[in-house]
């Protein structure tokens, strides 16, 4: 799920609630265009949603900065998908130097 604003948090919570019977990962991608306040709300909401969804679902987020490389975003998403013992993680993906 790609977040454009803080409303995505309610959508994520709804998706996780509907998918409780399924195991897997709900991954929120916070676009670089998300306003700062909405970004802070989205990041703050990941932990509580992850706790609520555990142990059947895992919840994580990628927080993209301006200039984030698509390869880095993909690598982080694959890492989170493979990290089956972690939930509630937020990884910030920045521009390469």
PDB file of C-alpha atoms in Angstrom:
ATOM      1  CA  UNK A   1       0.000   0.000   0.000  1.00  0.00           C
ATOM      2  CA  UNK A   2       1.358   3.428  -0.912  1.00  0.00           C
ATOM      3  CA  UNK A   3       0.536   6.321   1.426  1.00  0.00           C
ATOM      4  CA  UNK A   4      -0.231   9.761   0.041  1.00  0.00           C
ATOM      5  CA  UNK A   5      -1.430  11.165   3.374  1.00  0.00           C
ATOM      6  CA  UNK A   6      -2.387  10.171   6.937  1.00  0.00           C
ATOM      7  CA  UNK A   7      -5.693   8.701   5.730  1.00  0.00           C
ATOM      8  CA  UNK A   8      -3.681   5.686   4.574  1.00  0.00           C
ATOM      9  CA  UNK A   9      -3.282   4.716   8.245  1.00  0.00           C
ATOM     10  CA  UNK A  10      -7.002   3.983   8.553  1.00  0.00           C
ATOM     11  CA  UNK A  11      -6.877   2.043   5.292  1.00  0.00           C
ATOM     12  CA  UNK A  12      -3.900   0.029   6.549  1.00  0.00           C
ATOM     13  CA  UNK A  13      -5.683  -0.749   9.821  1.00  0.00           C
ATOM     14  CA  UNK A  14      -8.773  -1.852   7.875  1.00  0.00           C
ATOM     15  CA  UNK A  15      -6.682  -4.024   5.536  1.00  0.00           C
ATOM     16  CA  UNK A  16      -4.923  -5.683   8.474  1.00  0.00           C
ATOM     17  CA  UNK A  17      -8.234  -6.310  10.267  1.00  0.00           C
ATOM     18  CA  UNK A  18      -9.736  -7.891   7.152  1.00  0.00           C
ATOM     19  CA  UNK A  19      -6.652 -10.049   6.565  1.00  0.00           C
ATOM     20  CA  UNK A  20      -6.184 -11.438  10.075  1.00  0.00           C
ATOM     21  CA  UNK A  21      -6.746 -14.992   8.905  1.00  0.00           C
ATOM     22  CA  UNK A  22      -3.950 -14.623   6.353  1.00  0.00           C
ATOM     23  CA  UNK A  23      -0.350 -14.703   7.397  1.00  0.00           C
ATOM     24  CA  UNK A  24       2.033 -12.379   5.668  1.00  0.00           C
ATOM     25  CA  UNK A  25       3.269  -8.829   5.549  1.00  0.00           C
ATOM     26  CA  UNK A  26       1.330  -5.591   5.186  1.00  0.00           C
ATOM     27  CA  UNK A  27       3.862  -3.101   3.840  1.00  0.00           C
ATOM     28  CA  UNK A  28       3.135   0.624   3.852  1.00  0.00           C
ATOM     29  CA  UNK A  29       5.258   2.734   1.514  1.00  0.00           C
ATOM     30  CA  UNK A  30       5.316   6.363   2.611  1.00  0.00           C
ATOM     31  CA  UNK A  31       5.954   8.451  -0.502  1.00  0.00           C
ATOM     32  CA  UNK A  32       8.397  11.339  -0.390  1.00  0.00           C
ATOM     33  CA  UNK A  33       5.551  13.736  -1.223  1.00  0.00           C
ATOM     34  CA  UNK A  34       3.655  13.028   2.018  1.00  0.00           C
ATOM     35  CA  UNK A  35       3.468  16.195   4.183  1.00  0.00           C
ATOM     36  CA  UNK A  36       5.619  16.163   7.346  1.00  0.00           C
ATOM     37  CA  UNK A  37       2.718  15.948   9.817  1.00  0.00           C
ATOM     38  CA  UNK A  38       1.057  13.133   7.887  1.00  0.00           C
ATOM     39  CA  UNK A  39       4.438  11.365   7.659  1.00  0.00           C
ATOM     40  CA  UNK A  40       4.879  11.577  11.442  1.00  0.00           C
ATOM     41  CA  UNK A  41       1.359  10.204  12.022  1.00  0.00           C
ATOM     42  CA  UNK A  42       1.946   7.311   9.628  1.00  0.00           C
ATOM     43  CA  UNK A  43       5.258   6.365  11.231  1.00  0.00           C
ATOM     44  CA  UNK A  44       3.803   6.622  14.747  1.00  0.00           C
ATOM     45  CA  UNK A  45       0.892   4.360  13.804  1.00  0.00           C
ATOM     46  CA  UNK A  46       2.936   1.429  12.510  1.00  0.00           C
ATOM     47  CA  UNK A  47       3.879   0.053  15.947  1.00  0.00           C
ATOM     48  CA  UNK A  48       0.358  -0.039  17.414  1.00  0.00           C
ATOM     49  CA  UNK A  49      -1.084  -1.582  14.246  1.00  0.00           C
ATOM     50  CA  UNK A  50       1.692  -4.192  14.255  1.00  0.00           C
ATOM     51  CA  UNK A  51       0.914  -5.097  17.864  1.00  0.00           C
ATOM     52  CA  UNK A  52      -2.782  -5.385  17.051  1.00  0.00           C
ATOM     53  CA  UNK A  53      -2.117  -7.577  13.991  1.00  0.00           C
ATOM     54  CA  UNK A  54       0.384  -9.943  15.644  1.00  0.00           C
ATOM     55  CA  UNK A  55       0.983 -12.831  15.558  1.00  0.00           C
ATOM     56  CA  UNK A  56      -0.757 -13.663  12.273  1.00  0.00           C
ATOM     57  CA  UNK A  57       0.124 -10.561  10.275  1.00  0.00           C
ATOM     58  CA  UNK A  58       3.307  -8.529  10.199  1.00  0.00           C
ATOM     59  CA  UNK A  59       3.218  -4.790   9.536  1.00  0.00           C
ATOM     60  CA  UNK A  60       6.103  -2.618   8.358  1.00  0.00           C
ATOM     61  CA  UNK A  61       6.756   0.607   6.480  1.00  0.00           C
ATOM     62  CA  UNK A  62       9.247   2.127   4.101  1.00  0.00           C
ATOM     63  CA  UNK A  63       9.706   5.866   4.603  1.00  0.00           C
ATOM     64  CA  UNK A  64      11.018   7.268   1.315  1.00  0.00           C
ATOM     65  CA  UNK A  65      13.129  10.426   1.191  1.00  0.00           C
ATOM     66  CA  UNK A  66      13.612  12.603  -1.886  1.00  0.00           C
ATOM     67  CA  UNK A  67      15.882  10.850  -4.336  1.00  0.00           C
ATOM     68  CA  UNK A  68      15.358   7.344  -2.952  1.00  0.00           C
ATOM     69  CA  UNK A  69      16.640   4.836  -5.497  1.00  0.00           C
ATOM     70  CA  UNK A  70      14.104   2.279  -6.745  1.00  0.00           C
ATOM     71  CA  UNK A  71      16.674  -0.502  -6.294  1.00  0.00           C
ATOM     72  CA  UNK A  72      17.108   0.451  -2.624  1.00  0.00           C
ATOM     73  CA  UNK A  73      13.335   0.507  -2.091  1.00  0.00           C
ATOM     74  CA  UNK A  74      13.022  -2.948  -3.649  1.00  0.00           C
ATOM     75  CA  UNK A  75      15.913  -4.311  -1.563  1.00  0.00           C
ATOM     76  CA  UNK A  76      14.364  -2.959   1.646  1.00  0.00           C
ATOM     77  CA  UNK A  77      10.953  -4.417   0.759  1.00  0.00           C
ATOM     78  CA  UNK A  78      12.503  -7.815   0.057  1.00  0.00           C
ATOM     79  CA  UNK A  79      14.440  -7.636   3.325  1.00  0.00           C
ATOM     80  CA  UNK A  80      11.260  -6.925   5.307  1.00  0.00           C
ATOM     81  CA  UNK A  81       9.394  -9.703   3.484  1.00  0.00           C
ATOM     82  CA  UNK A  82      12.157 -12.168   4.375  1.00  0.00           C
ATOM     83  CA  UNK A  83      12.485 -11.004   8.007  1.00  0.00           C
ATOM     84  CA  UNK A  84       9.670 -13.205   9.249  1.00  0.00           C
ATOM     85  CA  UNK A  85      10.400 -12.595  12.922  1.00  0.00           C
ATOM     86  CA  UNK A  86      10.070  -8.818  12.803  1.00  0.00           C
ATOM     87  CA  UNK A  87       7.037  -6.569  12.773  1.00  0.00           C
ATOM     88  CA  UNK A  88       6.468  -2.869  13.393  1.00  0.00           C
ATOM     89  CA  UNK A  89       9.654  -1.846  11.589  1.00  0.00           C
ATOM     90  CA  UNK A  90      10.013   1.440   9.719  1.00  0.00           C
ATOM     91  CA  UNK A  91      12.976   1.715   7.362  1.00  0.00           C
ATOM     92  CA  UNK A  92      13.932   5.125   6.000  1.00  0.00           C
ATOM     93  CA  UNK A  93      15.276   4.980   2.456  1.00  0.00           C
ATOM     94  CA  UNK A  94      17.322   8.018   1.475  1.00  0.00           C
ATOM     95  CA  UNK A  95      19.178   9.175  -1.596  1.00  0.00           C
ATOM     96  CA  UNK A  96      22.528   7.623  -2.366  1.00  0.00           C
ATOM     97  CA  UNK A  97      25.559   9.834  -1.949  1.00  0.00           C
TER      98      UNK A  97
END
